[in-house]
mmCIF file of C-alpha atoms in Angstrom:
data_model
loop_
_atom_site.group_PDB
_atom_site.id
_atom_site.type_symbol
_atom_site.label_atom_id
_atom_site.label_comp_id
_atom_site.label_asym_id
_atom_site.label_seq_id
_atom_site.Cartn_x
_atom_site.Cartn_y
_atom_site.Cartn_z
ATOM 1 C CA MET A 18 -5.146 -8.857 89.719
ATOM 2 C CA ARG A 19 -3.307 -6.333 87.566
ATOM 3 C CA LEU A 20 -2.346 -7.089 83.982
ATOM 4 C CA LEU A 21 0.715 -5.280 82.697
ATOM 5 C CA ILE A 22 1.906 -5.844 79.200
ATOM 6 C CA GLY A 23 5.456 -4.605 79.328
ATOM 7 C CA PHE A 24 11.431 -33.658 111.860
ATOM 8 C CA LEU A 25 14.864 -32.610 111.455
ATOM 9 C CA PHE A 26 17.574 -34.838 109.951
ATOM 10 C CA VAL A 27 20.028 -32.126 109.124
ATOM 11 C CA VAL A 28 23.708 -31.446 109.698
ATOM 12 C CA SER A 29 25.253 -28.124 108.736
ATOM 13 C CA THR A 30 28.810 -29.009 107.837
ATOM 14 C CA PHE A 31 30.093 -25.617 106.722
ATOM 15 C CA SER A 32 29.339 -21.939 106.994
ATOM 16 C CA CYS A 33 31.092 -18.698 106.181
ATOM 17 C CA GLN A 34 30.126 -15.060 105.810
ATOM 18 C CA ALA A 35 31.081 -12.424 103.262
ATOM 19 C CA ASN A 36 29.524 -9.181 102.014
ATOM 20 C CA GLY A 37 26.534 -9.524 104.320
ATOM 21 C CA VAL A 38 25.707 -13.007 103.056
ATOM 22 C CA GLU A 39 26.242 -16.120 105.135
ATOM 23 C CA GLU A 40 26.932 -19.374 103.297
ATOM 24 C CA PHE A 41 25.973 -22.830 104.554
ATOM 25 C CA ILE A 42 26.093 -26.436 103.474
ATOM 26 C CA ILE A 43 23.252 -28.655 104.621
ATOM 27 C CA LYS A 44 23.486 -32.428 104.415
ATOM 28 C CA SER A 45 20.097 -33.723 103.355
ATOM 29 C CA LYS A 46 19.110 -37.278 104.155
ATOM 30 C CA ILE A 47 15.968 -36.841 102.084
ATOM 31 C CA LEU A 48 17.829 -35.882 98.907
ATOM 32 C CA GLY A 49 20.877 -37.980 99.693
ATOM 33 C CA TYR A 50 23.405 -35.213 99.103
ATOM 34 C CA GLN A 51 24.644 -31.840 100.301
ATOM 35 C CA VAL A 52 22.994 -28.561 99.320
ATOM 36 C CA ARG A 53 24.567 -25.119 99.491
ATOM 37 C CA TYR A 54 22.530 -22.085 100.442
ATOM 38 C CA TRP A 55 23.183 -18.439 101.277
ATOM 39 C CA VAL A 56 21.242 -16.273 103.722
ATOM 40 C CA HIS A 57 20.931 -12.503 103.776
ATOM 41 C CA VAL A 58 19.439 -10.828 106.858
ATOM 42 C CA PRO A 59 18.906 -7.047 106.717
ATOM 43 C CA ASP A 60 20.731 -4.901 109.219
ATOM 44 C CA GLY A 61 19.098 -3.226 112.174
ATOM 45 C CA THR A 62 16.098 -5.488 112.663
ATOM 46 C CA ALA A 63 15.215 -7.366 115.806
ATOM 47 C CA GLN A 64 11.706 -8.603 115.054
ATOM 48 C CA ALA A 65 10.794 -11.904 113.447
ATOM 49 C CA LEU A 66 11.131 -11.500 109.687
ATOM 50 C CA PRO A 67 9.381 -13.025 106.679
ATOM 51 C CA VAL A 68 11.528 -15.347 104.591
ATOM 52 C CA LEU A 69 11.718 -15.642 100.807
ATOM 53 C CA TYR A 70 13.341 -18.816 99.459
ATOM 54 C CA LEU A 71 14.849 -18.543 95.984
ATOM 55 C CA THR A 72 15.522 -21.623 93.899
ATOM 56 C CA ASP A 73 18.386 -21.232 91.439
ATOM 57 C CA GLY A 74 19.722 -19.198 94.327
ATOM 58 C CA LYS A 75 23.158 -18.529 92.901
ATOM 59 C CA TRP A 76 21.615 -16.999 89.790
ATOM 60 C CA TYR A 77 19.207 -14.806 91.747
ATOM 61 C CA LYS A 78 22.034 -13.735 94.055
ATOM 62 C CA ASP A 79 24.575 -12.945 91.327
ATOM 63 C CA GLU A 80 22.907 -12.267 87.962
ATOM 64 C CA GLY A 81 19.690 -11.045 89.559
ATOM 65 C CA GLU A 82 21.421 -8.925 92.220
ATOM 66 C CA MET A 83 18.485 -9.675 94.483
ATOM 67 C CA ILE A 84 20.211 -8.480 97.643
ATOM 68 C CA LYS A 85 20.836 -5.040 96.148
ATOM 69 C CA THR A 86 17.179 -4.765 95.145
ATOM 70 C CA SER A 87 15.998 -5.927 98.558
ATOM 71 C CA GLU A 88 18.236 -3.550 100.494
ATOM 72 C CA SER A 89 17.218 -0.595 98.322
ATOM 73 C CA LEU A 90 13.499 -1.239 98.812
ATOM 74 C CA ILE A 91 13.906 -1.699 102.562
ATOM 75 C CA LYS A 92 15.918 1.526 102.835
ATOM 76 C CA LYS A 93 13.178 3.417 100.946
ATOM 77 C CA ASN A 94 10.522 1.864 103.243
ATOM 78 C CA LYS A 95 8.778 0.349 100.240
ATOM 79 C CA VAL A 96 8.904 -3.163 101.693
ATOM 80 C CA ALA A 97 9.051 -4.622 105.175
ATOM 81 C CA PRO A 98 12.417 -6.131 106.158
ATOM 82 C CA HIS A 99 12.722 -9.746 105.092
ATOM 83 C CA ILE A 100 15.248 -12.576 104.970
ATOM 84 C CA LEU A 101 16.442 -13.988 101.646
ATOM 85 C CA VAL A 102 17.492 -17.642 101.377
ATOM 86 C CA PHE A 103 19.272 -18.471 98.112
ATOM 87 C CA VAL A 104 19.143 -22.241 97.609
ATOM 88 C CA ASP A 105 21.824 -23.394 95.190
ATOM 89 C CA ALA A 106 21.022 -25.988 92.538
ATOM 90 C CA PHE A 107 24.694 -26.683 91.842
ATOM 91 C CA ASN A 108 26.523 -29.559 93.524
ATOM 92 C CA PRO A 109 28.891 -27.953 96.073
ATOM 93 C CA ASP A 110 31.329 -30.831 95.573
ATOM 94 C CA ASN A 111 31.212 -30.511 91.768
ATOM 95 C CA PRO A 112 30.269 -26.951 90.743
ATOM 96 C CA SER A 113 29.843 -27.962 87.103
ATOM 97 C CA GLN A 114 26.886 -30.201 88.025
ATOM 98 C CA ASN A 115 23.544 -28.398 88.034
ATOM 99 C CA ARG A 116 20.869 -30.507 89.734
ATOM 100 C CA ARG A 117 17.922 -28.299 88.829
ATOM 101 C CA ASN A 118 16.514 -30.780 86.299
ATOM 102 C CA GLN A 119 16.158 -33.444 88.973
ATOM 103 C CA GLN A 120 15.103 -31.087 91.755
ATOM 104 C CA PHE A 121 12.575 -28.855 90.011
ATOM 105 C CA LEU A 122 10.591 -31.216 87.796
ATOM 106 C CA CYS A 123 7.701 -31.927 90.170
ATOM 107 C CA ASN A 124 9.882 -33.726 92.683
ATOM 108 C CA PRO A 125 8.113 -34.634 95.964
ATOM 109 C CA LYS A 126 11.467 -35.220 97.654
ATOM 110 C CA TYR A 127 12.416 -31.621 97.002
ATOM 111 C CA VAL A 128 9.231 -30.437 98.730
ATOM 112 C CA LYS A 129 9.969 -32.770 101.631
ATOM 113 C CA PHE A 130 13.529 -31.417 101.849
ATOM 114 C CA TYR A 131 12.182 -27.907 102.376
ATOM 115 C CA ARG A 132 9.422 -28.967 104.737
ATOM 116 C CA ASN A 133 11.411 -31.305 106.997
ATOM 117 C CA GLU A 134 15.001 -30.131 106.709
ATOM 118 C CA LEU A 135 15.721 -26.721 105.238
ATOM 119 C CA ILE A 136 12.921 -24.617 106.731
ATOM 120 C CA PRO A 137 13.390 -26.002 110.258
ATOM 121 C CA GLU A 138 17.110 -25.248 109.959
ATOM 122 C CA ILE A 139 16.509 -21.670 108.808
ATOM 123 C CA ASP A 140 13.898 -21.120 111.527
ATOM 124 C CA LYS A 141 16.369 -22.376 114.114
ATOM 125 C CA LYS A 142 19.295 -20.246 112.963
ATOM 126 C CA PHE A 143 17.603 -16.948 112.109
ATOM 127 C CA PRO A 144 14.913 -14.586 113.493
ATOM 128 C CA THR A 145 12.155 -15.761 111.173
ATOM 129 C CA ASP A 146 8.437 -15.222 111.095
ATOM 130 C CA LYS A 147 7.380 -18.862 111.087
ATOM 131 C CA SER A 148 3.891 -18.305 109.720
ATOM 132 C CA ARG A 149 3.135 -19.806 106.327
ATOM 133 C CA ALA A 150 1.391 -16.604 105.274
ATOM 134 C CA THR A 151 4.644 -14.625 105.077
ATOM 135 C CA ARG A 152 6.933 -17.401 103.825
ATOM 136 C CA GLY A 153 7.554 -17.299 100.082
ATOM 137 C CA ILE A 154 9.241 -19.239 97.307
ATOM 138 C CA LEU A 155 10.407 -17.852 93.962
ATOM 139 C CA GLY A 156 11.741 -19.554 90.849
ATOM 140 C CA LEU A 157 12.262 -19.047 87.129
ATOM 141 C CA SER A 158 11.826 -21.382 84.140
ATOM 142 C CA PHE A 159 12.008 -24.912 85.585
ATOM 143 C CA GLY A 160 12.203 -23.121 88.928
ATOM 144 C CA GLY A 161 8.884 -21.506 87.996
ATOM 145 C CA LEU A 162 7.501 -24.991 87.420
ATOM 146 C CA ASN A 163 8.869 -25.898 90.829
ATOM 147 C CA SER A 164 7.004 -22.945 92.355
ATOM 148 C CA MET A 165 3.801 -24.174 90.722
ATOM 149 C CA TYR A 166 4.390 -27.603 92.215
ATOM 150 C CA PHE A 167 5.077 -26.113 95.653
ATOM 151 C CA ALA A 168 1.838 -24.136 95.448
ATOM 152 C CA LEU A 169 -0.042 -27.393 94.889
ATOM 153 C CA HIS A 170 1.792 -29.514 97.429
ATOM 154 C CA ALA A 171 3.117 -27.133 100.074
ATOM 155 C CA SER A 172 0.580 -24.344 100.492
ATOM 156 C CA ASP A 173 0.523 -25.234 104.184
ATOM 157 C CA VAL A 174 4.176 -24.150 104.281
ATOM 158 C CA PHE A 175 4.373 -21.359 101.672
ATOM 159 C CA GLY A 176 1.793 -18.594 101.487
ATOM 160 C CA LYS A 177 3.551 -16.616 98.747
ATOM 161 C CA VAL A 178 4.556 -18.109 95.404
ATOM 162 C CA GLY A 179 6.618 -16.340 92.740
ATOM 163 C CA ILE A 180 6.547 -17.862 89.237
ATOM 164 C CA GLN A 181 8.744 -16.333 86.539
ATOM 165 C CA SER A 182 8.566 -17.700 82.966
ATOM 166 C CA PRO A 183 7.386 -21.156 84.050
ATOM 167 C CA ALA A 184 8.345 -24.119 81.886
ATOM 168 C CA PRO A 185 5.753 -26.782 82.804
ATOM 169 C CA HIS A 186 6.240 -29.087 79.806
ATOM 170 C CA PRO A 187 8.053 -31.823 81.804
ATOM 171 C CA CYS A 188 4.935 -32.092 84.006
ATOM 172 C CA PRO A 189 1.999 -31.542 81.610
ATOM 173 C CA ASP A 190 -0.567 -32.780 84.152
ATOM 174 C CA ILE A 191 0.157 -29.826 86.415
ATOM 175 C CA TYR A 192 -2.454 -27.723 84.598
ATOM 176 C CA ASP A 193 -5.149 -30.296 85.358
ATOM 177 C CA ASP A 194 -3.897 -30.462 88.939
ATOM 178 C CA PHE A 195 -4.463 -26.705 89.294
ATOM 179 C CA SER A 196 -7.858 -26.970 87.599
ATOM 180 C CA LYS A 197 -9.034 -29.785 89.865
ATOM 181 C CA ALA A 198 -7.636 -28.415 93.129
ATOM 182 C CA ASP A 199 -9.639 -26.175 95.413
ATOM 183 C CA GLN A 200 -8.455 -22.583 95.337
ATOM 184 C CA LEU A 201 -5.112 -22.644 97.115
ATOM 185 C CA PRO A 202 -4.418 -20.232 100.015
ATOM 186 C CA VAL A 203 -1.452 -18.582 98.293
ATOM 187 C CA ASP A 204 -0.574 -15.151 96.935
ATOM 188 C CA ILE A 205 0.851 -15.621 93.439
ATOM 189 C CA PHE A 206 3.084 -13.369 91.366
ATOM 190 C CA LEU A 207 3.177 -14.663 87.791
ATOM 191 C CA SER A 208 5.225 -13.164 84.970
ATOM 192 C CA THR A 209 6.521 -13.949 81.501
ATOM 193 C CA GLY A 210 8.272 -12.405 78.564
ATOM 194 C CA THR A 211 6.626 -12.202 75.163
ATOM 195 C CA VAL A 212 9.712 -12.719 72.970
ATOM 196 C CA ASN A 213 10.641 -16.403 72.679
ATOM 197 C CA ASP A 214 9.739 -16.958 76.309
ATOM 198 C CA LYS A 215 7.080 -19.101 77.976
ATOM 199 C CA ALA A 216 4.150 -16.800 77.313
ATOM 200 C CA GLY A 217 1.871 -19.574 76.073
ATOM 201 C CA ALA A 218 2.425 -21.732 79.128
ATOM 202 C CA THR A 219 2.147 -18.760 81.463
ATOM 203 C CA ARG A 220 -1.092 -17.528 79.910
ATOM 204 C CA ARG A 221 -2.541 -21.009 80.197
ATOM 205 C CA LEU A 222 -1.838 -20.962 83.936
ATOM 206 C CA LYS A 223 -3.203 -17.419 84.192
ATOM 207 C CA ALA A 224 -6.463 -18.533 82.562
ATOM 208 C CA ILE A 225 -6.842 -21.285 85.152
ATOM 209 C CA LEU A 226 -6.150 -18.886 88.015
ATOM 210 C CA ASP A 227 -8.699 -16.423 86.606
ATOM 211 C CA ARG A 228 -11.297 -19.159 86.240
ATOM 212 C CA LYS A 229 -10.706 -20.377 89.785
ATOM 213 C CA GLY A 230 -11.104 -16.878 91.206
ATOM 214 C CA TYR A 231 -7.560 -16.266 92.403
ATOM 215 C CA GLN A 232 -6.371 -12.761 93.249
ATOM 216 C CA PHE A 233 -2.847 -12.537 91.869
ATOM 217 C CA GLU A 234 -0.378 -10.276 90.118
ATOM 218 C CA TYR A 235 0.311 -10.925 86.448
ATOM 219 C CA VAL A 236 2.948 -9.188 84.347
ATOM 220 C CA GLU A 237 4.090 -9.548 80.751
ATOM 221 C CA VAL A 238 7.167 -7.772 79.422
ATOM 222 C CA PRO A 239 8.544 -7.519 75.861
ATOM 223 C CA GLU A 240 11.649 -9.559 76.674
ATOM 224 C CA GLY A 241 12.875 -13.125 76.284
ATOM 225 C CA HIS A 242 13.879 -15.986 78.530
ATOM 226 C CA ASN A 243 16.675 -14.054 80.193
ATOM 227 C CA TRP A 244 17.612 -11.664 82.964
ATOM 228 C CA ARG A 245 16.431 -8.604 81.000
ATOM 229 C CA ASN A 246 13.026 -10.108 81.675
ATOM 230 C CA TRP A 247 13.468 -11.487 85.191
ATOM 231 C CA LYS A 248 15.676 -8.946 86.951
ATOM 232 C CA PRO A 249 13.398 -5.902 86.525
ATOM 233 C CA MET A 250 10.544 -7.943 88.012
ATOM 234 C CA LEU A 251 12.295 -8.555 91.335
ATOM 235 C CA ASP A 252 11.347 -5.256 92.918
ATOM 236 C CA ASP A 253 7.722 -5.776 91.832
ATOM 237 C CA ILE A 254 7.734 -9.231 93.392
ATOM 238 C CA LEU A 255 9.130 -7.982 96.692
ATOM 239 C CA VAL A 256 6.649 -5.098 96.809
ATOM 240 C CA TYR A 257 3.770 -7.449 96.043
ATOM 241 C CA PHE A 258 4.829 -9.887 98.746
ATOM 242 C CA TYR A 259 6.156 -7.554 101.437
ATOM 243 C CA GLY A 260 5.086 -4.027 100.480
ATOM 244 C CA THR A 261 4.438 -1.573 103.297
#
């Protein structure tokens, strides 16, 4: 650990491609509605690739410019090629409706959606490495809480878990769940800002991980609950997960 202060019930109803990103709509029977997602596959690779799933996918894709970061690191041979799946929390039929509060707050149906519908679809459509060890999930704020929940309930599916500025207060028992669980077989990247961010919650999780003997990456930066905090962490996360 390094401390720095600073199965398949799915129908794809739509797809299109632009700027190297392919867009899909998946109709989930588990969730009872349609979910939009975008996929970026790096050029010039034929082998099976690790996959990183990003909740709040539209934000990571646009505000976070995750594709630009990924492509730059791959070009510099700092990370192995990998597929990015940006899972949108917004209702594709009503873009003003953000479903993250119902999806991310320790929702077992959301885990089941990934396990039984989304991942099998991605594995069918794209040249993925299907091993749990290389498959990752990343989220921020409530999405960070979601990543914590996935670590607890889907470590057989996800071997890499990215948690940025987690906001666990809607699920206060999750700390006890981590404390009581056997050490989970996951690589964790955990980060927070120190200026009006979720530092207290994040440090509480860090203390549990330390006590349980996890090896993980932990980063604090002097920023708030915003993209000045999260965006600069994305290259560190990719290097930690997929560094060469």
